[in-house]
PDB file of C-alpha atoms in Angstrom:
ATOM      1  CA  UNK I   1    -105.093  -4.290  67.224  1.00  0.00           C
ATOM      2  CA  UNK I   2    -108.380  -3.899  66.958  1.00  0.00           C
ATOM      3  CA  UNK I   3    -109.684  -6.505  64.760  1.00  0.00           C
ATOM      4  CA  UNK I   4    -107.675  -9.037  66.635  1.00  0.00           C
ATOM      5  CA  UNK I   5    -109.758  -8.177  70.012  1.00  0.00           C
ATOM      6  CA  UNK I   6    -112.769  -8.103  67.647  1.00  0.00           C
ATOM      7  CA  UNK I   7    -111.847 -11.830  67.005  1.00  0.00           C
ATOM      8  CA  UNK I   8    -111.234 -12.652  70.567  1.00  0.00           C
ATOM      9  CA  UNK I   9    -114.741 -11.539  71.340  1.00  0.00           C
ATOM     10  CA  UNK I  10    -116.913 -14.737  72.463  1.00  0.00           C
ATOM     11  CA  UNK I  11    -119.851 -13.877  70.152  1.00  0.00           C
ATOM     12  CA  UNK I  12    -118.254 -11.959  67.360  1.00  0.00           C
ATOM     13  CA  UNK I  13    -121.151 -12.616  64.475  1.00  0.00           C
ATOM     14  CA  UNK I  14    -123.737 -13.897  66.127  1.00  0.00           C
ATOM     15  CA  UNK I  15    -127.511 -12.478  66.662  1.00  0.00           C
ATOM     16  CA  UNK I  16    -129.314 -12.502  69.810  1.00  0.00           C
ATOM     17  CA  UNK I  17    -132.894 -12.376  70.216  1.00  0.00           C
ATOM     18  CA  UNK I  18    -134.318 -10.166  72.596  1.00  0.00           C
ATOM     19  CA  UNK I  19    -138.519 -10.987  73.414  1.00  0.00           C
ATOM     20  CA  UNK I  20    -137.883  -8.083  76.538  1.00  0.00           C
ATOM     21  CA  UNK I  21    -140.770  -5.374  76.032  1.00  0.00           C
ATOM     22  CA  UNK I  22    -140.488  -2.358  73.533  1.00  0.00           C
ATOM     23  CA  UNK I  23    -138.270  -0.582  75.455  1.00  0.00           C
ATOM     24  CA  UNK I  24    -136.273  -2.885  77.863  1.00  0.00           C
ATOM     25  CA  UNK I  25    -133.525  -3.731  75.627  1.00  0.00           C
ATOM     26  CA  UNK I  26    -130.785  -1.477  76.532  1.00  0.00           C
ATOM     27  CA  UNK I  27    -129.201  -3.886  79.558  1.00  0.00           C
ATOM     28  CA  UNK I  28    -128.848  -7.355  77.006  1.00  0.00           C
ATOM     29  CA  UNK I  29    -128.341  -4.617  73.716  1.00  0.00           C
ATOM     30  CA  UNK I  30    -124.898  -3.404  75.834  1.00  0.00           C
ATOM     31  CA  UNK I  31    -124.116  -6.918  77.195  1.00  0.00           C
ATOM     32  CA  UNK I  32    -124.898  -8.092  73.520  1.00  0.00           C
ATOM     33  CA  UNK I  33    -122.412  -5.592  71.901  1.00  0.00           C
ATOM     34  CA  UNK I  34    -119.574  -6.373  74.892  1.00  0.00           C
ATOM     35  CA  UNK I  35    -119.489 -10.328  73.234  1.00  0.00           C
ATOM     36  CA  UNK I  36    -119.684  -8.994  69.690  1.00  0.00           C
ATOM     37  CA  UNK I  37    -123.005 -10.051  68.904  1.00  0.00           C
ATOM     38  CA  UNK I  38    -125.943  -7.656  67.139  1.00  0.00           C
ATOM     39  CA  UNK I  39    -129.018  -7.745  68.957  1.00  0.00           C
ATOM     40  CA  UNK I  40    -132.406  -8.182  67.509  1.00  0.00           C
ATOM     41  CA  UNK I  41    -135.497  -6.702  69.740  1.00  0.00           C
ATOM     42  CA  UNK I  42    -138.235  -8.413  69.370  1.00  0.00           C
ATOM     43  CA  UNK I  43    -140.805  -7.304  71.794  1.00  0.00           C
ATOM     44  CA  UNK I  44    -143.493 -10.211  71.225  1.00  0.00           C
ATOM     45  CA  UNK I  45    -145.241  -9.205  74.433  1.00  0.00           C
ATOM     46  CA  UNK I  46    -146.336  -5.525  75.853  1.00  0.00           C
ATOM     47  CA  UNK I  47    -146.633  -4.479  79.428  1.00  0.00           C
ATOM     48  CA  UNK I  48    -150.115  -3.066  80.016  1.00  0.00           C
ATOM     49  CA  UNK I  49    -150.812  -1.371  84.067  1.00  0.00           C
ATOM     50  CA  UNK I  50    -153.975  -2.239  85.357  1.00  0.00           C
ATOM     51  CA  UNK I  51    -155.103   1.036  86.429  1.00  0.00           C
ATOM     52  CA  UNK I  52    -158.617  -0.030  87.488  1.00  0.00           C
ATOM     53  CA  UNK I  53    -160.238  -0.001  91.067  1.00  0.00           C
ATOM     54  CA  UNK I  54    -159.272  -3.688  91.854  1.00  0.00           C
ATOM     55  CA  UNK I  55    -155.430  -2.757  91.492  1.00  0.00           C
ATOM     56  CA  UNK I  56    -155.665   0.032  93.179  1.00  0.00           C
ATOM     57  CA  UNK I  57    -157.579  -1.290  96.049  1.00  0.00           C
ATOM     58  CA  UNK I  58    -155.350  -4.665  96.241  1.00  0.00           C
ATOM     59  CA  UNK I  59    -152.201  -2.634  95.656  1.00  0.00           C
ATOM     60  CA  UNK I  60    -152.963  -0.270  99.014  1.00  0.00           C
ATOM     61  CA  UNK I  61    -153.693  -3.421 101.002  1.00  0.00           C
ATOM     62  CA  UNK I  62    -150.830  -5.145  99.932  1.00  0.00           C
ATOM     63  CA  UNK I  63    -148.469  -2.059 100.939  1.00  0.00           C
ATOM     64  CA  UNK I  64    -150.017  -1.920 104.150  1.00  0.00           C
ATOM     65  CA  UNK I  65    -148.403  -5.458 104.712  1.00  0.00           C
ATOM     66  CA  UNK I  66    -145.898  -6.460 107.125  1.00  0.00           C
ATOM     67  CA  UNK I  67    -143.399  -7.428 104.042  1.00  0.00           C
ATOM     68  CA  UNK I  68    -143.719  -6.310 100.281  1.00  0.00           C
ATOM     69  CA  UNK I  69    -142.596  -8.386  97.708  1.00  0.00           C
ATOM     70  CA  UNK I  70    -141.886  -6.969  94.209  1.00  0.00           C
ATOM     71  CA  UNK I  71    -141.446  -9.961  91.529  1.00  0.00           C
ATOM     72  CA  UNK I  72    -139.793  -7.654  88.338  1.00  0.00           C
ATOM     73  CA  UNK I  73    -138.922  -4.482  87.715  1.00  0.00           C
ATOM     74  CA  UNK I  74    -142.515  -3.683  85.482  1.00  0.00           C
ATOM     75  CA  UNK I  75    -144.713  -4.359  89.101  1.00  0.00           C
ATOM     76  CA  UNK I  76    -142.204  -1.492  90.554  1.00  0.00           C
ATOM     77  CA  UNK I  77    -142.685   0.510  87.359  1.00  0.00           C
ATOM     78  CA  UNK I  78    -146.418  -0.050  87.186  1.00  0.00           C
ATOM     79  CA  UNK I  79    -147.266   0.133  91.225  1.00  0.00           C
ATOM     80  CA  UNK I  80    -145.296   3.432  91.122  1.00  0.00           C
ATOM     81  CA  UNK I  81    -147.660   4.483  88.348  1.00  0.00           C
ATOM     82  CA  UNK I  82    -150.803   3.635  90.481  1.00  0.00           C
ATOM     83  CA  UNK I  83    -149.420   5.131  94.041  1.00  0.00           C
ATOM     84  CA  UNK I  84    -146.752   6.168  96.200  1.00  0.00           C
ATOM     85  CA  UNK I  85    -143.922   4.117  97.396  1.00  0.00           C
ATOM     86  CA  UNK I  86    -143.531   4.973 100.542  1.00  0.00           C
ATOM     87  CA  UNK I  87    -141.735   2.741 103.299  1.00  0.00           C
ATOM     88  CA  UNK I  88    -143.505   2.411 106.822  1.00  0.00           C
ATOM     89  CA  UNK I  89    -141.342   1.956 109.968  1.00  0.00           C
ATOM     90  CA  UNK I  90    -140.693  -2.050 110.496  1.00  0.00           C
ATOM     91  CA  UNK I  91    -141.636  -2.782 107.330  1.00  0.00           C
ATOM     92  CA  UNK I  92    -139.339  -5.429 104.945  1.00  0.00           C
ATOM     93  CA  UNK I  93    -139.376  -4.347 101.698  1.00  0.00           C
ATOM     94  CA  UNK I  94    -137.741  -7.520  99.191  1.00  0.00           C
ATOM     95  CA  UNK I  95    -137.086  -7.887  95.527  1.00  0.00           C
ATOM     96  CA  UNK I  96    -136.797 -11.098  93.207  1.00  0.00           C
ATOM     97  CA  UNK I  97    -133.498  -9.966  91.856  1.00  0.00           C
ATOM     98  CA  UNK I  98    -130.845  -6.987  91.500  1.00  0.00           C
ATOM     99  CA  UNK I  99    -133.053  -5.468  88.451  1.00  0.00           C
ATOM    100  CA  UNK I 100    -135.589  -5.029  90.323  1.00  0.00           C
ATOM    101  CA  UNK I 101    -133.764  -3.984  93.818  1.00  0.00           C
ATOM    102  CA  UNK I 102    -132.415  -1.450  91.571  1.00  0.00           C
ATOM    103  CA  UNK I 103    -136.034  -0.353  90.182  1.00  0.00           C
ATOM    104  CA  UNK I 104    -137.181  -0.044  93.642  1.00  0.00           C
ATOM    105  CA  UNK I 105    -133.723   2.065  94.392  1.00  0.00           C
ATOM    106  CA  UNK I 106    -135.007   4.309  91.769  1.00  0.00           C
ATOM    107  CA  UNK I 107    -138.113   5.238  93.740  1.00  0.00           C
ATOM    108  CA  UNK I 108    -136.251   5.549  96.793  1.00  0.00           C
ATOM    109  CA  UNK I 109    -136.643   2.651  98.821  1.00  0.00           C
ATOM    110  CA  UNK I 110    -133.703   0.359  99.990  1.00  0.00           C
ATOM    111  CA  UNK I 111    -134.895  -3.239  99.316  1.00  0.00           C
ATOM    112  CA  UNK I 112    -133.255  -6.577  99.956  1.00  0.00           C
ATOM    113  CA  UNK I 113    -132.456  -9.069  97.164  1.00  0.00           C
ATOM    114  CA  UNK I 114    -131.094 -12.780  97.146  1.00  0.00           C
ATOM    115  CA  UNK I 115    -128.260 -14.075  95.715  1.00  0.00           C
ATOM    116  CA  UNK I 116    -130.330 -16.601  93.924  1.00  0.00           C
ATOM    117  CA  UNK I 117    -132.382 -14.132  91.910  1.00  0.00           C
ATOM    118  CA  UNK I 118    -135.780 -16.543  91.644  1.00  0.00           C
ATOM    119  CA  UNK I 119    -138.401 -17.610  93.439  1.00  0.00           C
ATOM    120  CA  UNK I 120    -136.753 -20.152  95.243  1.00  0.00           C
ATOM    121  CA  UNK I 121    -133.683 -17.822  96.641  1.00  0.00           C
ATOM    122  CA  UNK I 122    -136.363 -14.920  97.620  1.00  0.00           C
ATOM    123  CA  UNK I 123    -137.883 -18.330  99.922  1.00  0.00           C
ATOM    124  CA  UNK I 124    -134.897 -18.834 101.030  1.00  0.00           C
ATOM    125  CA  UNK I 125    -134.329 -14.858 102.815  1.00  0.00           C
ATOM    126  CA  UNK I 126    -134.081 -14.613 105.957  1.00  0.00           C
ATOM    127  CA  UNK I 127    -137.239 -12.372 106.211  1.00  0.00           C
ATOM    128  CA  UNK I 128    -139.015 -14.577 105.261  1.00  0.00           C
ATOM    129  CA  UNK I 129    -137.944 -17.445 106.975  1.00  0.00           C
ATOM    130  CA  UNK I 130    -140.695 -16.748 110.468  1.00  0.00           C
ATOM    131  CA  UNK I 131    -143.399 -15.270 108.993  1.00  0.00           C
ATOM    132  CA  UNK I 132    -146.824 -17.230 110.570  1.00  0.00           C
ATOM    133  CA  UNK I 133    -149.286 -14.503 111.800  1.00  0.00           C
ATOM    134  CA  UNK I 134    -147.838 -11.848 109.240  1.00  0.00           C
ATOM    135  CA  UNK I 135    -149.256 -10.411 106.265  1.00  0.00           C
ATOM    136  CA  UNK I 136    -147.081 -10.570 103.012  1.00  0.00           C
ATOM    137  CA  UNK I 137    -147.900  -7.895 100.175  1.00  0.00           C
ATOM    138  CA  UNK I 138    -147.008  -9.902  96.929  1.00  0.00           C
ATOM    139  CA  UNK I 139    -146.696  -7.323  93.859  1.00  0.00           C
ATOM    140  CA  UNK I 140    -146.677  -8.655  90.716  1.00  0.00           C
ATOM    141  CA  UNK I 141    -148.577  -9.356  87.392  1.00  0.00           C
ATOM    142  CA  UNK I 142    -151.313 -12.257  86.644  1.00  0.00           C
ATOM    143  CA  UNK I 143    -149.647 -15.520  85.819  1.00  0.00           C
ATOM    144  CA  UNK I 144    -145.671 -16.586  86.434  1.00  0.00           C
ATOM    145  CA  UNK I 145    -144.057 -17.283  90.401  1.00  0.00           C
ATOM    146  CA  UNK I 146    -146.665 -19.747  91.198  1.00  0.00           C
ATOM    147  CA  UNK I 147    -144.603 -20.875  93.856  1.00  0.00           C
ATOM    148  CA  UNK I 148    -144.328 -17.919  96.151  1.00  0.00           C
ATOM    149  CA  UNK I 149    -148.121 -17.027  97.359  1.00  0.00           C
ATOM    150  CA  UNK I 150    -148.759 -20.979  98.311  1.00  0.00           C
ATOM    151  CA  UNK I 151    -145.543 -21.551 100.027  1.00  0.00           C
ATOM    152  CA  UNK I 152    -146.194 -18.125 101.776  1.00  0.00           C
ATOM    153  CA  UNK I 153    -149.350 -19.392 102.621  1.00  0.00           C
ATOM    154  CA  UNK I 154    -148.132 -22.565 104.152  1.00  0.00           C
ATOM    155  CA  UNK I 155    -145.601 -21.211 106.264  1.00  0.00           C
ATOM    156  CA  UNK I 156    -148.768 -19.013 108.142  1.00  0.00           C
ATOM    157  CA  UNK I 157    -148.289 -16.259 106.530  1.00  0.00           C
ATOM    158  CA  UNK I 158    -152.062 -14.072 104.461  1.00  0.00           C
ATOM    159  CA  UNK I 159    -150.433 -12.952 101.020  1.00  0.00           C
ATOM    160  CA  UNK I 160    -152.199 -10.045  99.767  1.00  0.00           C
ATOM    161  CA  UNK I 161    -151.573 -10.475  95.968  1.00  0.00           C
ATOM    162  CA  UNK I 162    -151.920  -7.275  93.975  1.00  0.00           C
ATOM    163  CA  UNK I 163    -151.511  -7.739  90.163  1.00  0.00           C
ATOM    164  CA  UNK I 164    -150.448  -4.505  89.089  1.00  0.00           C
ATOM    165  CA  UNK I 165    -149.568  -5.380  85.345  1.00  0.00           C
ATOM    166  CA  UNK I 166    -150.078  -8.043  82.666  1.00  0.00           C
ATOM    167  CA  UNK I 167    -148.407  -9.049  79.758  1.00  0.00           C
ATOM    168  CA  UNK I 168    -149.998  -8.870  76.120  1.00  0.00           C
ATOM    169  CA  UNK I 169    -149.026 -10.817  73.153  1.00  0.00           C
ATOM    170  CA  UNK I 170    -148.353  -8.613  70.094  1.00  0.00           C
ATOM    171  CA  UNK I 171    -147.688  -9.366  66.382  1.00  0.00           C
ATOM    172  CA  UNK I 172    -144.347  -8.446  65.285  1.00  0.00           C
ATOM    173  CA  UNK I 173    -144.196  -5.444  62.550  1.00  0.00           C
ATOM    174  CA  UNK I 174    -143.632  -7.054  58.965  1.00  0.00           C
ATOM    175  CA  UNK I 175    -139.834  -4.624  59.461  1.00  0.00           C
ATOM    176  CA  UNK I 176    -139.022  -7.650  62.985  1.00  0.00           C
ATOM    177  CA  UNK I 177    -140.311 -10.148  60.848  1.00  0.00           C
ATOM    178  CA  UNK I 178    -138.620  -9.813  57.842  1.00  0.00           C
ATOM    179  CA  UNK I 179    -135.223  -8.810  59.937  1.00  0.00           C
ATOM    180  CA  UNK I 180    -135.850 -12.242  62.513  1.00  0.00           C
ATOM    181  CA  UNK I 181    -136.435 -14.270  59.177  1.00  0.00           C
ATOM    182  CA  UNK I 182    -133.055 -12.848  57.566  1.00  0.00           C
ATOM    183  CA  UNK I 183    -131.031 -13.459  60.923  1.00  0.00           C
ATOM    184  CA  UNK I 184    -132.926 -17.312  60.896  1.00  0.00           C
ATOM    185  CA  UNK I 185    -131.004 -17.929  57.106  1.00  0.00           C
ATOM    186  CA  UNK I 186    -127.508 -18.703  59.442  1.00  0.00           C
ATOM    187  CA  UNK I 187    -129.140 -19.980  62.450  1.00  0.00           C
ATOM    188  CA  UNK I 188    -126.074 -21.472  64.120  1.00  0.00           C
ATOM    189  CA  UNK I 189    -125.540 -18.278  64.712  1.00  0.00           C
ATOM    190  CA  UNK I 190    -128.742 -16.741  66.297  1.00  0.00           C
ATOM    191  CA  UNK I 191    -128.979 -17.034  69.972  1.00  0.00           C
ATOM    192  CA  UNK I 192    -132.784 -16.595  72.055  1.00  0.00           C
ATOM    193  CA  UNK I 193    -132.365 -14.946  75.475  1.00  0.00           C
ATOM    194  CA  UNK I 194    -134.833 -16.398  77.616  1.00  0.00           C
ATOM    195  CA  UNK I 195    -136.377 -14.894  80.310  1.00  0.00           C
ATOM    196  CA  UNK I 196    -139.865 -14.969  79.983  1.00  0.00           C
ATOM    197  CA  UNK I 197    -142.024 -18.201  79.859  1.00  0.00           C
ATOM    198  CA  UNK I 198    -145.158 -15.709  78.481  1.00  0.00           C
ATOM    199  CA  UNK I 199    -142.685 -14.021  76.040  1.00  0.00           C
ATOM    200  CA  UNK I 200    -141.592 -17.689  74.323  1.00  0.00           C
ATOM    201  CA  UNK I 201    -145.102 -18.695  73.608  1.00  0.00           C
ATOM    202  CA  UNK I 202    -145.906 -15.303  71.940  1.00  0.00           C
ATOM    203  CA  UNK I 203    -143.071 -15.479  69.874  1.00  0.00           C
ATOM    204  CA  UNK I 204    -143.726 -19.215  69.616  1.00  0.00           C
ATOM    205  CA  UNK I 205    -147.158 -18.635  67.910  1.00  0.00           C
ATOM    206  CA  UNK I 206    -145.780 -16.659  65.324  1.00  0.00           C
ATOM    207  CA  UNK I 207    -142.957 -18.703  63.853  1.00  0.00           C
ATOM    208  CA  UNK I 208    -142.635 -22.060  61.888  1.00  0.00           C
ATOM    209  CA  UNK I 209    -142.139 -24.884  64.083  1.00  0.00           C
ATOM    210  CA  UNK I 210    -139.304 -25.987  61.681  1.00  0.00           C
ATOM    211  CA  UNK I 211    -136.069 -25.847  61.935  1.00  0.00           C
ATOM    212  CA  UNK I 212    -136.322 -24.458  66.156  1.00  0.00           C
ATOM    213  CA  UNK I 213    -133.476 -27.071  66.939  1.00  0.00           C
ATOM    214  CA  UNK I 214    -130.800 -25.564  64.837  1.00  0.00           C
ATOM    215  CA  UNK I 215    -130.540 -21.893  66.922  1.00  0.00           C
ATOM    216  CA  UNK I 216    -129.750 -21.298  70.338  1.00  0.00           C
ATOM    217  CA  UNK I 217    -131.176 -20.639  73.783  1.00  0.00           C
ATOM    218  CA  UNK I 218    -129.612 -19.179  76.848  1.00  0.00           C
ATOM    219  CA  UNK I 219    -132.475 -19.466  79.721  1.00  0.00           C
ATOM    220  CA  UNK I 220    -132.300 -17.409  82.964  1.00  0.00           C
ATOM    221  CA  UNK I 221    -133.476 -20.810  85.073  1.00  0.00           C
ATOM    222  CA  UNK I 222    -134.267 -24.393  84.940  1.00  0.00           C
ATOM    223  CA  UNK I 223    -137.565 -24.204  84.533  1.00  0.00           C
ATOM    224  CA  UNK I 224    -137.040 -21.778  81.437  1.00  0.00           C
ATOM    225  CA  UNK I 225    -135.085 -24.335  80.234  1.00  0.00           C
ATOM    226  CA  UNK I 226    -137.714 -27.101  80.156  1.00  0.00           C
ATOM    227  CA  UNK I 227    -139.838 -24.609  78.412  1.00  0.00           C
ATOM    228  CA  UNK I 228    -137.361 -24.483  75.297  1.00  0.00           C
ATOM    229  CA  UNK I 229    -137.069 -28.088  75.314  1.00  0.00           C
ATOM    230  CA  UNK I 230    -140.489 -28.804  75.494  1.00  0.00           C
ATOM    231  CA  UNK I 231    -141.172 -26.094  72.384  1.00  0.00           C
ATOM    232  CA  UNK I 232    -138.437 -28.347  70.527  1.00  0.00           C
ATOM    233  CA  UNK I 233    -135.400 -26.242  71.151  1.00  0.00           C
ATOM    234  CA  UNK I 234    -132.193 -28.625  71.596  1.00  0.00           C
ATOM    235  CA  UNK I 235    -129.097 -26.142  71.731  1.00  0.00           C
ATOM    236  CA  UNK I 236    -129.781 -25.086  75.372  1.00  0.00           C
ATOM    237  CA  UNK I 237    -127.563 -23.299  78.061  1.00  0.00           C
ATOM    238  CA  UNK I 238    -128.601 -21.986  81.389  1.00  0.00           C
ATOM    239  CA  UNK I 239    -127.737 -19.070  83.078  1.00  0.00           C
ATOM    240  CA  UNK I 240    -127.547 -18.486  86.790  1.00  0.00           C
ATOM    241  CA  UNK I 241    -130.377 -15.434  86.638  1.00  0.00           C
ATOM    242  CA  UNK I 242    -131.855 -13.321  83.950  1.00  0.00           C
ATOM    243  CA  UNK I 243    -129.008 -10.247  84.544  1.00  0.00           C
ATOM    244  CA  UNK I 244    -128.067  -9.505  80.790  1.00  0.00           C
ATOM    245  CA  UNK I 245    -124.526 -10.296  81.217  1.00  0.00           C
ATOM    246  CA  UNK I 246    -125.301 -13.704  83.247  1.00  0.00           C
ATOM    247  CA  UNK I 247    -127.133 -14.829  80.037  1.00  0.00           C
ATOM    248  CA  UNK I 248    -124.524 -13.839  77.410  1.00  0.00           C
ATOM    249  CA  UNK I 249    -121.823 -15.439  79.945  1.00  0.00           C
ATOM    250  CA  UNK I 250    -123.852 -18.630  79.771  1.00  0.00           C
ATOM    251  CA  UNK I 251    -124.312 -18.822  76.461  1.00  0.00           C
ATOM    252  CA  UNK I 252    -120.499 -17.891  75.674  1.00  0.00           C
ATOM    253  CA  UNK I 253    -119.256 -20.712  77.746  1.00  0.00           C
ATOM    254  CA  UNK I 254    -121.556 -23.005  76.150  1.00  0.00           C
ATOM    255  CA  UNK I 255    -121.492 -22.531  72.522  1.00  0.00           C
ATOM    256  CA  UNK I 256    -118.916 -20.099  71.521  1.00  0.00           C
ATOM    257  CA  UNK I 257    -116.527 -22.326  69.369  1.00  0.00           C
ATOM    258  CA  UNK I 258    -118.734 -25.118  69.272  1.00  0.00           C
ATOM    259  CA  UNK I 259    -120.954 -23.568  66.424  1.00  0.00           C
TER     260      UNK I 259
END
């Protein structure tokens, strides 16, 4: 009984990549296992706070503002670090997505999320549809949702940015190398969850350019997407948002029994 529901799993045999930081695996590790697949962590990039004056000062103005805007769970995780989280009456509180509503749960604070877990859908709230004359605290890291602060900006609004976090490149240990290049032998079989423009291009500089077409990506938008094809990837599915079972669901429907 049980190998046959081993069999019916969509991913039985496969490897999927994780580039999530040292540390964030355990959401696409579980979602992984549930479709059969073994999942390689990669961590080519490291989350680093910015605990210097200039974050600290930006991050008090920006939670001073009329709305706070959290884009990933690490600028919950790292504004946390730098000060407390602490709701003021009449204040809108929003979140990119559900992972990092539910990082912002965590501290206490009840935040609103939209279906459409990107830049985009958070544009599209309802909070923010008025918002000329107010001042929007955007919390976040340098780099990535280069949409939000100058469509903010256009519709009235002063966006105090406070970049709370950044992202550092790191080599992979020769033990991830040597296990990435043994999983790369059958790489019909290896599947890249994307979710991080920064993370590809780290991982990126540290493989052969060869051979990229063969294995698969799953990206968490359409923009993600581009990214992989423009880095040479060809097998590409996209998900509706970067939730870890979104991107396994993607990538089921789109290559298992096709490979």
């Amino acid at each position: 009984m049980s190998r046959l529901a081993d069999q019916a799993l969509p991913l039985q045999h496969w490897t999927v990549l994780s580039l999530r930081p040292r540390g964030q695996h355990a959401g696409l590790r579980a979602a992984a296992t549930r479709s059969g697949a073994r999942l390689l962590a990669l961590s080519p990039i490291a989350i680093d706070i910015l605990d210097d004056s200039d974050a600290r000062q930006s991050l008090a103005a920006a939670l001073a503002a009329d709305i706070l805007l959290f884009t990933s769970p690490n600028a919950v995780r790292a504004a946390a670090a730098l000060a407390p989280l602490r709701p003021r009456r009449g204040q809108h509180w929003l979140a990119v997505g559900a992972g990092t509503r539910r990082a912002l749960a965590r501290c206490g604070i009840d935040a609103v999320a939209p279906a459409r877990m990107d830049s985009e859908g958070l544009l599209d709230l309802p909070q923010l549809a008025e918002v000329r004359g107010k001042c929007i605290g955007l919390i976040t890291a340098p780099g990535g949702r280069g949409l939000l602060a100058p469509s903010l900006a256009a519709r009235g609004a002063t966006v105090l940015r406070a970049n709370v976090y950044a992202r550092r490149a790191v080599t992979l240990p020769p033990a991830r190398r040597a296990a990435l290049e043994q999983a790369l032998r059958n790489p019909d079989r290896v599947l890249l969850a994307l979710s991080s423009g920064e993370a590809l291009d780290a991982l990126l500089a540290q493989l052969p350019a060869r051979g990229l077409g063969k294995f698969a990506v799953v990206a968490a938008s359409a923009r993600l997407g581009e990214a992989a094809r423009a880095a040479g990837f060809t097998r590409i599915a996209l998900a509706s948002d970067a939730r870890p079972a979104a991107l396994l669901r993607a990538a089921a429907d789109a290559f298992a029994g096709h490979d």
